[in-house]
PDB file of C-alpha atoms in Angstrom:
ATOM      1  CA  MET A 280      26.198 -35.069  -0.453  1.00 47.00           C
ATOM      2  CA  GLY A 281      26.193 -38.067   1.848  1.00 46.00           C
ATOM      3  CA  SER A 282      28.264 -38.104   4.955  1.00 42.00           C
ATOM      4  CA  THR A 283      28.634 -40.549   7.834  1.00 35.00           C
ATOM      5  CA  GLY A 284      28.114 -39.597  11.424  1.00 41.00           C
ATOM      6  CA  PRO A 285      27.531 -40.989  14.999  1.00 36.00           C
ATOM      7  CA  VAL A 286      23.812 -40.764  14.807  1.00 36.00           C
ATOM      8  CA  ARG A 287      21.941 -43.770  13.342  1.00 38.00           C
ATOM      9  CA  ILE A 288      18.325 -43.697  12.747  1.00 38.00           C
ATOM     10  CA  ALA A 289      16.660 -46.575  14.650  1.00 37.00           C
ATOM     11  CA  ALA A 290      14.395 -48.692  12.269  1.00 37.00           C
ATOM     12  CA  ARG A 291      11.156 -49.339  13.973  1.00 37.00           C
ATOM     13  CA  ALA A 292       7.880 -50.830  13.036  1.00 36.00           C
ATOM     14  CA  LEU A 293       5.807 -48.533  11.093  1.00 41.00           C
ATOM     15  CA  VAL A 294       2.288 -49.769  11.873  1.00 35.00           C
ATOM     16  CA  ALA A 295       0.903 -46.240  11.214  1.00 39.00           C
ATOM     17  CA  THR A 296       2.360 -46.552   7.843  1.00 40.00           C
ATOM     18  CA  VAL A 297      -0.585 -48.972   6.803  1.00 34.00           C
ATOM     19  CA  SER A 298      -3.076 -46.122   7.086  1.00 38.00           C
ATOM     20  CA  ALA A 299      -0.834 -43.540   5.492  1.00 43.00           C
ATOM     21  CA  THR A 300      -2.279 -41.898   2.406  1.00 45.00           C
ATOM     22  CA  LEU A 301      -0.606 -42.959  -0.894  1.00 50.00           C
ATOM     23  CA  LEU A 302      -0.900 -40.891  -4.046  1.00 48.00           C
ATOM     24  CA  VAL A 303       0.896 -41.904  -7.206  1.00 50.00           C
ATOM     25  CA  SER A 304       2.066 -39.351  -9.515  1.00 50.00           C
ATOM     26  CA  CYS A 305       1.781 -39.705 -13.347  1.00 46.00           C
ATOM     27  CA  SER A 306       4.952 -40.133 -15.472  1.00 45.00           C
ATOM     28  CA  HIS A 307       6.011 -41.199 -18.762  1.00 46.00           C
ATOM     29  CA  ASP A 308       7.723 -44.368 -17.828  1.00 46.00           C
ATOM     30  CA  ALA A 309       5.534 -47.485 -16.707  1.00 49.00           C
ATOM     31  CA  GLY A 310       8.669 -49.340 -15.637  1.00 63.00           C
ATOM     32  CA  GLY A 311      11.058 -49.029 -12.712  1.00 76.00           C
ATOM     33  CA  PRO A 312      10.775 -48.950  -8.877  1.00 89.00           C
ATOM     34  CA  VAL A 313       8.188 -46.300  -7.403  1.00 96.00           C
ATOM     35  CA  LEU A 314       9.924 -43.591  -5.646  1.00 98.00           C
ATOM     36  CA  ARG A 315       7.874 -43.000  -2.486  1.00 98.00           C
ATOM     37  CA  VAL A 316       8.180 -39.357  -0.860  1.00 98.00           C
ATOM     38  CA  GLY A 317       7.099 -39.186   2.695  1.00 98.00           C
ATOM     39  CA  ALA A 318       5.549 -36.382   4.571  1.00 98.00           C
ATOM     40  CA  GLY A 319       4.859 -35.726   8.212  1.00 97.00           C
ATOM     41  CA  ASN A 320       1.737 -34.556   9.610  1.00 97.00           C
ATOM     42  CA  SER A 321       1.582 -31.026   8.487  1.00 96.00           C
ATOM     43  CA  ASP A 322       0.231 -28.981   5.465  1.00 97.00           C
ATOM     44  CA  GLN A 323       3.841 -27.801   4.811  1.00 97.00           C
ATOM     45  CA  ALA A 324       5.223 -31.488   4.722  1.00 98.00           C
ATOM     46  CA  ASP A 325       2.460 -32.307   2.159  1.00 98.00           C
ATOM     47  CA  LEU A 326       3.041 -29.445  -0.080  1.00 98.00           C
ATOM     48  CA  ILE A 327       6.691 -30.194  -0.232  1.00 98.00           C
ATOM     49  CA  ALA A 328       6.236 -33.792  -0.657  1.00 98.00           C
ATOM     50  CA  GLU A 329       4.056 -33.214  -3.680  1.00 99.00           C
ATOM     51  CA  ILE A 330       6.397 -30.622  -5.227  1.00 99.00           C
ATOM     52  CA  TYR A 331       9.379 -33.058  -4.992  1.00 99.00           C
ATOM     53  CA  ALA A 332       7.332 -36.084  -6.099  1.00 98.00           C
ATOM     54  CA  GLY A 333       5.757 -34.042  -9.124  1.00 98.00           C
ATOM     55  CA  ALA A 334       9.450 -32.912 -10.074  1.00 98.00           C
ATOM     56  CA  LEU A 335      10.929 -36.570  -9.918  1.00 98.00           C
ATOM     57  CA  ALA A 336       7.958 -37.627 -11.987  1.00 98.00           C
ATOM     58  CA  ARG A 337       8.875 -35.249 -14.793  1.00 98.00           C
ATOM     59  CA  THR A 338      12.276 -37.063 -14.951  1.00 97.00           C
ATOM     60  CA  GLY A 339      10.276 -40.145 -16.210  1.00 97.00           C
ATOM     61  CA  ALA A 340      10.154 -41.847 -12.763  1.00 97.00           C
ATOM     62  CA  ARG A 341       7.139 -43.483 -11.123  1.00 97.00           C
ATOM     63  CA  THR A 342       6.638 -41.636  -7.846  1.00 98.00           C
ATOM     64  CA  ALA A 343       4.070 -41.681  -4.953  1.00 98.00           C
ATOM     65  CA  VAL A 344       3.459 -39.391  -1.851  1.00 98.00           C
ATOM     66  CA  VAL A 345       3.147 -41.216   1.280  1.00 98.00           C
ATOM     67  CA  ALA A 346       1.480 -38.774   3.652  1.00 97.00           C
ATOM     68  CA  HIS A 347       0.472 -38.659   7.436  1.00 96.00           C
ATOM     69  CA  LEU A 348       3.516 -40.511   8.556  1.00 97.00           C
ATOM     70  CA  GLY A 349       3.437 -38.705  11.813  1.00 96.00           C
ATOM     71  CA  GLN A 350       6.201 -36.674  13.676  1.00 96.00           C
ATOM     72  CA  ARG A 351       9.898 -36.169  12.628  1.00 96.00           C
ATOM     73  CA  ARG A 352      10.820 -39.376  14.184  1.00 96.00           C
ATOM     74  CA  ASP A 353       8.092 -41.254  12.429  1.00 97.00           C
ATOM     75  CA  TYR A 354       9.068 -40.166   9.116  1.00 97.00           C
ATOM     76  CA  LEU A 355      12.756 -40.556   9.670  1.00 97.00           C
ATOM     77  CA  ALA A 356      12.199 -43.868  10.794  1.00 97.00           C
ATOM     78  CA  ALA A 357      10.261 -44.754   7.602  1.00 97.00           C
ATOM     79  CA  LEU A 358      13.307 -43.267   5.597  1.00 97.00           C
ATOM     80  CA  ASP A 359      15.659 -45.398   7.634  1.00 96.00           C
ATOM     81  CA  ALA A 360      13.499 -48.631   6.823  1.00 96.00           C
ATOM     82  CA  GLY A 361      13.086 -47.790   3.208  1.00 96.00           C
ATOM     83  CA  THR A 362       9.245 -47.450   3.323  1.00 97.00           C
ATOM     84  CA  VAL A 363       9.942 -44.107   1.608  1.00 98.00           C
ATOM     85  CA  VAL A 364      13.087 -43.002  -0.018  1.00 98.00           C
ATOM     86  CA  LEU A 365      12.838 -39.082   0.356  1.00 98.00           C
ATOM     87  CA  VAL A 366      11.147 -36.616   2.727  1.00 98.00           C
ATOM     88  CA  GLY A 367      11.274 -32.750   2.740  1.00 98.00           C
ATOM     89  CA  GLU A 368      12.902 -31.179   5.489  1.00 97.00           C
ATOM     90  CA  ALA A 369      14.117 -27.950   6.959  1.00 96.00           C
ATOM     91  CA  SER A 370      17.706 -27.591   7.493  1.00 96.00           C
ATOM     92  CA  GLY A 371      18.054 -25.925  10.986  1.00 95.00           C
ATOM     93  CA  ASP A 372      15.420 -28.261  12.418  1.00 95.00           C
ATOM     94  CA  LEU A 373      17.222 -31.194  10.790  1.00 96.00           C
ATOM     95  CA  LEU A 374      20.367 -30.108  12.277  1.00 96.00           C
ATOM     96  CA  THR A 375      18.821 -29.985  15.724  1.00 93.00           C
ATOM     97  CA  THR A 376      17.869 -33.499  15.203  1.00 94.00           C
ATOM     98  CA  PHE A 377      21.178 -34.915  14.365  1.00 96.00           C
ATOM     99  CA  ASP A 378      23.280 -32.540  16.323  1.00 95.00           C
ATOM    100  CA  PRO A 379      21.541 -30.757  19.177  1.00 90.00           C
ATOM    101  CA  ASN A 380      24.517 -29.000  20.402  1.00 90.00           C
ATOM    102  CA  SER A 381      25.516 -27.543  17.054  1.00 92.00           C
ATOM    103  CA  PRO A 382      26.469 -23.932  17.201  1.00 92.00           C
ATOM    104  CA  ALA A 383      25.919 -23.370  13.556  1.00 93.00           C
ATOM    105  CA  HIS A 384      23.136 -20.562  12.903  1.00 94.00           C
ATOM    106  CA  LEU A 385      23.944 -18.979   9.294  1.00 95.00           C
ATOM    107  CA  PRO A 386      22.565 -20.917   6.440  1.00 92.00           C
ATOM    108  CA  ASP A 387      25.858 -21.130   4.352  1.00 81.00           C
ATOM    109  CA  ARG A 388      29.375 -19.699   4.042  1.00 63.00           C
ATOM    110  CA  THR A 389      28.110 -16.326   3.085  1.00 57.00           C
ATOM    111  CA  PRO A 390      28.595 -13.814   6.060  1.00 52.00           C
ATOM    112  CA  ALA A 391      25.346 -12.548   7.421  1.00 51.00           C
ATOM    113  CA  ALA A 392      24.844  -8.699   7.120  1.00 49.00           C
ATOM    114  CA  GLY A 393      26.510  -6.910  10.081  1.00 48.00           C
ATOM    115  CA  THR A 394      28.449  -9.934  11.426  1.00 46.00           C
ATOM    116  CA  THR A 395      31.801  -8.417  11.424  1.00 41.00           C
ATOM    117  CA  ASP A 396      31.126  -6.447  14.629  1.00 40.00           C
ATOM    118  CA  THR A 397      29.366  -9.043  16.644  1.00 44.00           C
ATOM    119  CA  ALA A 398      31.973 -11.655  18.152  1.00 42.00           C
ATOM    120  CA  PRO A 399      35.289 -11.145  19.815  1.00 39.00           C
ATOM    121  CA  ALA A 400      38.271 -11.180  17.354  1.00 38.00           C
ATOM    122  CA  ALA A 401      39.505 -14.492  18.859  1.00 40.00           C
ATOM    123  CA  ALA A 402      36.509 -16.292  18.458  1.00 46.00           C
ATOM    124  CA  ALA A 403      36.889 -19.610  16.564  1.00 52.00           C
ATOM    125  CA  PRO A 404      34.875 -19.622  13.277  1.00 62.00           C
ATOM    126  CA  VAL A 405      31.328 -21.177  13.541  1.00 68.00           C
ATOM    127  CA  PRO A 406      30.104 -23.655  10.944  1.00 81.00           C
ATOM    128  CA  ASP A 407      27.252 -22.638   8.847  1.00 94.00           C
ATOM    129  CA  VAL A 408      24.108 -24.955   8.884  1.00 95.00           C
ATOM    130  CA  ALA A 409      24.717 -26.552   5.498  1.00 94.00           C
ATOM    131  CA  ASP A 410      28.101 -27.517   6.462  1.00 95.00           C
ATOM    132  CA  ALA A 411      27.203 -28.708  10.049  1.00 95.00           C
ATOM    133  CA  LEU A 412      24.193 -30.749   8.633  1.00 96.00           C
ATOM    134  CA  SER A 413      26.362 -32.415   5.911  1.00 94.00           C
ATOM    135  CA  ARG A 414      28.687 -33.718   8.564  1.00 95.00           C
ATOM    136  CA  ALA A 415      25.964 -34.638  10.952  1.00 96.00           C
ATOM    137  CA  LEU A 416      23.870 -36.882   8.481  1.00 97.00           C
ATOM    138  CA  PRO A 417      23.890 -40.599   9.412  1.00 96.00           C
ATOM    139  CA  GLN A 418      25.568 -42.923   6.993  1.00 94.00           C
ATOM    140  CA  GLY A 419      23.077 -43.771   4.323  1.00 96.00           C
ATOM    141  CA  LEU A 420      21.451 -40.500   4.135  1.00 97.00           C
ATOM    142  CA  SER A 421      22.033 -37.650   1.709  1.00 97.00           C
ATOM    143  CA  VAL A 422      20.887 -34.043   0.805  1.00 97.00           C
ATOM    144  CA  SER A 423      20.915 -32.237  -2.377  1.00 96.00           C
ATOM    145  CA  ASP A 424      20.811 -28.296  -2.578  1.00 96.00           C
ATOM    146  CA  ILE A 425      18.986 -26.460  -0.022  1.00 96.00           C
ATOM    147  CA  ALA A 426      16.298 -23.981  -1.132  1.00 97.00           C
ATOM    148  CA  ASP A 427      18.083 -20.869  -0.244  1.00 95.00           C
ATOM    149  CA  GLY A 428      15.036 -18.697  -1.128  1.00 95.00           C
ATOM    150  CA  THR A 429      12.951 -20.126   1.513  1.00 96.00           C
ATOM    151  CA  ASP A 430      13.560 -18.546   4.982  1.00 94.00           C
ATOM    152  CA  LEU A 431      11.257 -20.279   7.577  1.00 96.00           C
ATOM    153  CA  ARG A 432      13.061 -18.849  10.776  1.00 95.00           C
ATOM    154  CA  PRO A 433      11.156 -17.647  13.929  1.00 96.00           C
ATOM    155  CA  ALA A 434      10.109 -14.040  13.482  1.00 97.00           C
ATOM    156  CA  LEU A 435      10.476 -11.178  15.993  1.00 97.00           C
ATOM    157  CA  VAL A 436       7.549  -8.914  15.843  1.00 98.00           C
ATOM    158  CA  ALA A 437       6.250  -5.730  17.042  1.00 97.00           C
ATOM    159  CA  ARG A 438       3.167  -3.821  16.509  1.00 96.00           C
ATOM    160  CA  ALA A 439       3.141  -1.968  13.437  1.00 94.00           C
ATOM    161  CA  THR A 440       2.162   1.375  15.270  1.00 92.00           C
ATOM    162  CA  ASP A 441       5.045   1.118  17.562  1.00 93.00           C
ATOM    163  CA  ASP A 442       8.031   3.303  16.854  1.00 90.00           C
ATOM    164  CA  LEU A 443      10.763   0.643  17.065  1.00 94.00           C
ATOM    165  CA  PRO A 444      13.874   0.072  14.784  1.00 96.00           C
ATOM    166  CA  ALA A 445      13.321  -2.108  12.046  1.00 96.00           C
ATOM    167  CA  ALA A 446      16.344  -4.400  12.604  1.00 98.00           C
ATOM    168  CA  LEU A 447      17.945  -6.151  15.477  1.00 97.00           C
ATOM    169  CA  PRO A 448      21.327  -4.366  15.485  1.00 97.00           C
ATOM    170  CA  ASP A 449      19.505  -1.076  15.945  1.00 97.00           C
ATOM    171  CA  LEU A 450      17.194  -2.520  18.797  1.00 97.00           C
ATOM    172  CA  ALA A 451      19.587  -4.171  20.677  1.00 96.00           C
ATOM    173  CA  SER A 452      20.202  -1.262  23.197  1.00 95.00           C
ATOM    174  CA  ARG A 453      16.388  -1.061  23.955  1.00 95.00           C
ATOM    175  CA  CYS A 454      15.962  -4.895  24.756  1.00 95.00           C
ATOM    176  CA  ALA A 455      16.234  -4.656  28.387  1.00 95.00           C
ATOM    177  CA  ASP A 456      13.461  -1.980  28.618  1.00 95.00           C
ATOM    178  CA  LEU A 457      10.871  -3.947  26.486  1.00 95.00           C
ATOM    179  CA  THR A 458       8.946  -7.045  27.644  1.00 96.00           C
ATOM    180  CA  VAL A 459       9.212  -9.830  25.163  1.00 97.00           C
ATOM    181  CA  GLY A 460       6.855 -12.642  24.549  1.00 97.00           C
ATOM    182  CA  ILE A 461       8.002 -16.000  23.299  1.00 98.00           C
ATOM    183  CA  ALA A 462       5.684 -18.519  21.505  1.00 97.00           C
ATOM    184  CA  THR A 463       6.364 -22.173  22.182  1.00 95.00           C
ATOM    185  CA  GLY A 464       3.699 -24.264  20.647  1.00 91.00           C
ATOM    186  CA  SER A 465       3.562 -25.821  17.287  1.00 92.00           C
ATOM    187  CA  GLU A 466       0.380 -23.982  15.849  1.00 93.00           C
ATOM    188  CA  LEU A 467       2.120 -22.787  12.617  1.00 95.00           C
ATOM    189  CA  ASP A 468       4.236 -25.772  11.999  1.00 93.00           C
ATOM    190  CA  PRO A 469       3.116 -28.997  13.709  1.00 93.00           C
ATOM    191  CA  LEU A 470       6.649 -30.564  12.946  1.00 93.00           C
ATOM    192  CA  ARG A 471       8.744 -27.970  14.567  1.00 90.00           C
ATOM    193  CA  PRO A 472      10.926 -29.110  17.576  1.00 86.00           C
ATOM    194  CA  ALA A 473       9.656 -27.727  20.783  1.00 87.00           C
ATOM    195  CA  VAL A 474      11.030 -24.277  21.727  1.00 91.00           C
ATOM    196  CA  ASP A 475      13.158 -23.840  24.608  1.00 93.00           C
ATOM    197  CA  PRO A 476      12.846 -20.098  25.433  1.00 95.00           C
ATOM    198  CA  GLN A 477      16.410 -19.583  27.129  1.00 95.00           C
ATOM    199  CA  ARG A 478      18.534 -21.789  24.572  1.00 92.00           C
ATOM    200  CA  ASP A 479      16.488 -20.723  21.249  1.00 93.00           C
ATOM    201  CA  VAL A 480      15.385 -17.267  22.076  1.00 96.00           C
ATOM    202  CA  ILE A 481      17.067 -15.522  25.068  1.00 97.00           C
ATOM    203  CA  ASP A 482      20.650 -16.813  24.557  1.00 96.00           C
ATOM    204  CA  PRO A 483      20.881 -16.167  20.888  1.00 96.00           C
ATOM    205  CA  LEU A 484      19.653 -12.634  21.180  1.00 97.00           C
ATOM    206  CA  HIS A 485      22.268 -11.787  23.709  1.00 97.00           C
ATOM    207  CA  ALA A 486      25.074 -13.755  21.963  1.00 95.00           C
ATOM    208  CA  ARG A 487      24.430 -12.104  18.363  1.00 95.00           C
ATOM    209  CA  TYR A 488      23.334  -8.756  19.223  1.00 97.00           C
ATOM    210  CA  GLY A 489      23.837  -8.081  23.050  1.00 96.00           C
ATOM    211  CA  CYS A 490      20.022  -7.791  23.206  1.00 96.00           C
ATOM    212  CA  ASP A 491      19.521  -8.534  26.808  1.00 96.00           C
ATOM    213  CA  VAL A 492      15.949  -9.869  27.639  1.00 95.00           C
ATOM    214  CA  PRO A 493      15.268  -9.691  31.299  1.00 93.00           C
ATOM    215  CA  HIS A 494      11.471  -9.521  31.061  1.00 91.00           C
ATOM    216  CA  ALA A 495      10.121 -12.466  28.872  1.00 95.00           C
ATOM    217  CA  THR A 496       6.595 -14.247  28.949  1.00 97.00           C
ATOM    218  CA  VAL A 497       6.133 -17.442  27.505  1.00 97.00           C
ATOM    219  CA  TYR A 498       2.984 -18.155  25.604  1.00 97.00           C
ATOM    220  CA  PRO A 499       1.484 -21.587  24.487  1.00 96.00           C
ATOM    221  CA  SER A 500       0.774 -20.550  20.933  1.00 96.00           C
ATOM    222  CA  ASP A 501       1.357 -17.950  18.337  1.00 97.00           C
ATOM    223  CA  THR A 502      -2.116 -16.523  18.341  1.00 96.00           C
ATOM    224  CA  ASP A 503      -1.800 -16.157  22.198  1.00 97.00           C
ATOM    225  CA  LEU A 504       1.349 -14.270  21.804  1.00 97.00           C
ATOM    226  CA  ARG A 505      -0.208 -12.075  18.842  1.00 97.00           C
ATOM    227  CA  LYS A 506      -3.223 -11.219  21.106  1.00 97.00           C
ATOM    228  CA  ALA A 507      -0.831 -10.167  23.917  1.00 97.00           C
ATOM    229  CA  LEU A 508       1.093  -7.939  21.484  1.00 96.00           C
ATOM    230  CA  GLN A 509      -1.902  -6.331  20.308  1.00 95.00           C
ATOM    231  CA  GLU A 510      -3.130  -5.607  23.798  1.00 95.00           C
ATOM    232  CA  GLY A 511       0.070  -4.185  24.940  1.00 95.00           C
ATOM    233  CA  GLN A 512       0.968  -6.729  27.307  1.00 96.00           C
ATOM    234  CA  ILE A 513       4.382  -7.137  25.513  1.00 97.00           C
ATOM    235  CA  GLN A 514       6.293  -4.881  23.170  1.00 96.00           C
ATOM    236  CA  LEU A 515       8.025  -7.711  21.111  1.00 97.00           C
ATOM    237  CA  GLY A 516       7.133 -11.140  20.195  1.00 97.00           C
ATOM    238  CA  VAL A 517       9.096 -13.999  19.084  1.00 98.00           C
ATOM    239  CA  LEU A 518       6.950 -16.330  16.943  1.00 97.00           C
ATOM    240  CA  THR A 519       7.758 -20.089  15.939  1.00 96.00           C
ATOM    241  CA  ALA A 520       7.826 -19.138  12.274  1.00 96.00           C
ATOM    242  CA  PRO A 521       7.248 -16.312   9.838  1.00 97.00           C
ATOM    243  CA  ALA A 522       4.418 -13.898  10.770  1.00 97.00           C
ATOM    244  CA  ALA A 523       2.940 -14.535   7.202  1.00 97.00           C
ATOM    245  CA  LEU A 524       1.861 -17.860   8.513  1.00 97.00           C
ATOM    246  CA  LEU A 525      -0.191 -16.417  11.255  1.00 96.00           C
ATOM    247  CA  PRO A 526      -4.096 -16.829  10.938  1.00 94.00           C
ATOM    248  CA  GLY A 527      -4.894 -13.631   9.329  1.00 91.00           C
ATOM    249  CA  GLY A 528      -1.331 -12.877   8.083  1.00 94.00           C
ATOM    250  CA  THR A 529       0.860  -9.953   9.201  1.00 95.00           C
ATOM    251  CA  ALA A 530      -1.935  -7.429   9.648  1.00 94.00           C
ATOM    252  CA  GLY A 531      -0.922  -4.971  12.396  1.00 94.00           C
ATOM    253  CA  LEU A 532       2.388  -6.327  12.709  1.00 96.00           C
ATOM    254  CA  THR A 533       5.865  -5.573  11.561  1.00 96.00           C
ATOM    255  CA  THR A 534       8.679  -7.963  11.685  1.00 97.00           C
ATOM    256  CA  ILE A 535      11.936  -7.101  13.171  1.00 97.00           C
ATOM    257  CA  ALA A 536      14.996  -8.180  10.929  1.00 97.00           C
ATOM    258  CA  ASP A 537      17.497 -10.564  12.196  1.00 97.00           C
ATOM    259  CA  PRO A 538      20.504 -10.260   9.892  1.00 96.00           C
ATOM    260  CA  ARG A 539      23.048 -12.111  12.035  1.00 96.00           C
ATOM    261  CA  TYR A 540      20.690 -15.028  12.236  1.00 96.00           C
ATOM    262  CA  ALA A 541      20.213 -15.167  16.018  1.00 96.00           C
ATOM    263  CA  PHE A 542      17.618 -17.632  15.012  1.00 96.00           C
ATOM    264  CA  ARG A 543      19.124 -20.631  13.300  1.00 95.00           C
ATOM    265  CA  ALA A 544      18.585 -20.853   9.391  1.00 96.00           C
ATOM    266  CA  ARG A 545      15.624 -22.913   8.414  1.00 96.00           C
ATOM    267  CA  ASN A 546      15.562 -23.598   4.533  1.00 97.00           C
ATOM    268  CA  VAL A 547      13.659 -26.353   2.682  1.00 98.00           C
ATOM    269  CA  LEU A 548      15.756 -29.238   1.272  1.00 97.00           C
ATOM    270  CA  PRO A 549      15.239 -32.991   0.333  1.00 98.00           C
ATOM    271  CA  LEU A 550      16.641 -35.668   2.503  1.00 98.00           C
ATOM    272  CA  PHE A 551      16.970 -39.028   0.685  1.00 98.00           C
ATOM    273  CA  ARG A 552      18.519 -42.502   1.052  1.00 98.00           C
ATOM    274  CA  THR A 553      22.043 -42.330  -0.668  1.00 97.00           C
ATOM    275  CA  GLY A 554      21.991 -44.131  -3.836  1.00 96.00           C
ATOM    276  CA  SER A 555      18.160 -43.850  -4.431  1.00 97.00           C
ATOM    277  CA  LEU A 556      18.085 -41.190  -6.981  1.00 97.00           C
ATOM    278  CA  THR A 557      20.017 -40.921 -10.329  1.00 97.00           C
ATOM    279  CA  PRO A 558      22.179 -37.787 -11.087  1.00 97.00           C
ATOM    280  CA  VAL A 559      19.092 -36.627 -13.382  1.00 98.00           C
ATOM    281  CA  GLN A 560      16.750 -36.857 -10.516  1.00 98.00           C
ATOM    282  CA  ILE A 561      18.996 -35.036  -8.020  1.00 98.00           C
ATOM    283  CA  LYS A 562      19.719 -32.350 -10.649  1.00 98.00           C
ATOM    284  CA  LYS A 563      15.874 -31.882 -11.073  1.00 98.00           C
ATOM    285  CA  LEU A 564      15.748 -31.502  -7.168  1.00 98.00           C
ATOM    286  CA  ASN A 565      18.309 -28.809  -7.355  1.00 98.00           C
ATOM    287  CA  TYR A 566      16.378 -26.988  -9.950  1.00 98.00           C
ATOM    288  CA  VAL A 567      13.301 -27.003  -7.680  1.00 98.00           C
ATOM    289  CA  ALA A 568      15.674 -25.500  -4.805  1.00 97.00           C
ATOM    290  CA  GLY A 569      16.666 -22.697  -7.108  1.00 97.00           C
ATOM    291  CA  GLU A 570      13.193 -21.532  -7.708  1.00 98.00           C
ATOM    292  CA  LEU A 571      11.407 -22.124  -4.430  1.00 98.00           C
ATOM    293  CA  THR A 572      10.879 -19.034  -2.389  1.00 98.00           C
ATOM    294  CA  THR A 573       9.478 -18.052   1.066  1.00 97.00           C
ATOM    295  CA  ALA A 574       6.578 -16.005  -0.408  1.00 97.00           C
ATOM    296  CA  GLU A 575       5.380 -18.720  -2.615  1.00 98.00           C
ATOM    297  CA  LEU A 576       5.739 -21.343  -0.265  1.00 98.00           C
ATOM    298  CA  ILE A 577       3.790 -19.600   2.538  1.00 98.00           C
ATOM    299  CA  GLU A 578       1.164 -18.679   0.046  1.00 98.00           C
ATOM    300  CA  MET A 579       0.399 -22.108  -0.939  1.00 98.00           C
ATOM    301  CA  ILE A 580       0.413 -23.486   2.786  1.00 98.00           C
ATOM    302  CA  VAL A 581      -1.977 -20.893   3.789  1.00 97.00           C
ATOM    303  CA  ARG A 582      -4.236 -21.862   0.798  1.00 98.00           C
ATOM    304  CA  ILE A 583      -4.129 -25.665   1.819  1.00 98.00           C
ATOM    305  CA  ARG A 584      -4.619 -24.695   5.559  1.00 96.00           C
ATOM    306  CA  ASP A 585      -7.394 -22.042   5.225  1.00 96.00           C
ATOM    307  CA  ASP A 586      -9.056 -22.822   1.869  1.00 96.00           C
ATOM    308  CA  HIS A 587      -8.501 -26.612   1.868  1.00 97.00           C
ATOM    309  CA  ALA A 588      -6.726 -26.385  -1.389  1.00 98.00           C
ATOM    310  CA  SER A 589      -5.162 -29.598  -2.894  1.00 98.00           C
ATOM    311  CA  ALA A 590      -1.478 -29.876  -2.094  1.00 98.00           C
ATOM    312  CA  ALA A 591      -1.051 -31.978  -5.319  1.00 98.00           C
ATOM    313  CA  THR A 592      -2.843 -29.321  -7.608  1.00 98.00           C
ATOM    314  CA  LEU A 593      -0.801 -26.490  -5.992  1.00 98.00           C
ATOM    315  CA  ALA A 594       2.385 -28.266  -6.495  1.00 98.00           C
ATOM    316  CA  ARG A 595       1.558 -29.195 -10.066  1.00 98.00           C
ATOM    317  CA  ALA A 596       0.689 -25.545 -10.899  1.00 98.00           C
ATOM    318  CA  TRP A 597       3.775 -24.396  -9.154  1.00 98.00           C
ATOM    319  CA  LEU A 598       6.044 -26.807 -11.180  1.00 98.00           C
ATOM    320  CA  ASP A 599       4.313 -25.629 -14.494  1.00 98.00           C
ATOM    321  CA  ALA A 600       4.696 -21.983 -13.622  1.00 98.00           C
ATOM    322  CA  HIS A 601       8.398 -22.564 -13.162  1.00 98.00           C
ATOM    323  CA  SER A 602       8.592 -24.695 -16.234  1.00 97.00           C
ATOM    324  CA  LEU A 603       9.934 -27.613 -13.934  1.00 96.00           C
TER     325      LEU A 603
END
């Protein structure tokens, strides 16, 4: 669903592309152009690129993964220049890139649990992330289905031994009495936009839940925040990603549910050059979107990061397991 918008990615000389890793996937068709799928500098990006490239190869296309393209601005420039035709993205982060002031937080038009009692009756409807992103896309770029089963939002966590409510609507009245830590680094996702504690955490918690945070401490990494939480320096912590991505996983932690999406939806989706894919190929990507889940995605990312597993091998096994 392509869309025009005021933002236009500036094409740039991609010197770094010369040294990018180029991996060609097998297919049944020796002819036709090679569909190059780009990936930024992260294990998550490598994995998603391999999944998309592998899925497209199974439609008969010739595909290749171009890895190590750099940060978001670099691989979007590669997409704009035609060096690659598709990249894997996260919906909320991409919306932040194209429309930094968008008020959208919910993933789609389905109301989040408990949203009916949060906003004044006269408040104007707020667009969902999927719709806002569609409107913000620069001319020449399109997205297909968002993987609704992937939820990579920041996580609000507490010590598992602390007696705190399990969801933000029930915790809100106690926020002012708690010290909250906010992680701002890129440890769990090197491609994540930098966190602004006020804009991205404190203000949304107040707006969505009436959760006031007068006592906040900023930490440079998720690991530092976890240590402070375990030592009792803080009672709540806002991670930059799901707790399962932490080194050591969720041991000793409990995640506080955020049903009203104080933290903007962040789901996996493909971003591609308009007209570069056939309807059959787009349909295959939509099948991938319907099968991918948070748990499976995180498990594979952790295996790549901690066990040095091959992203291509994991992607192929995942596609096989889901008959894609």
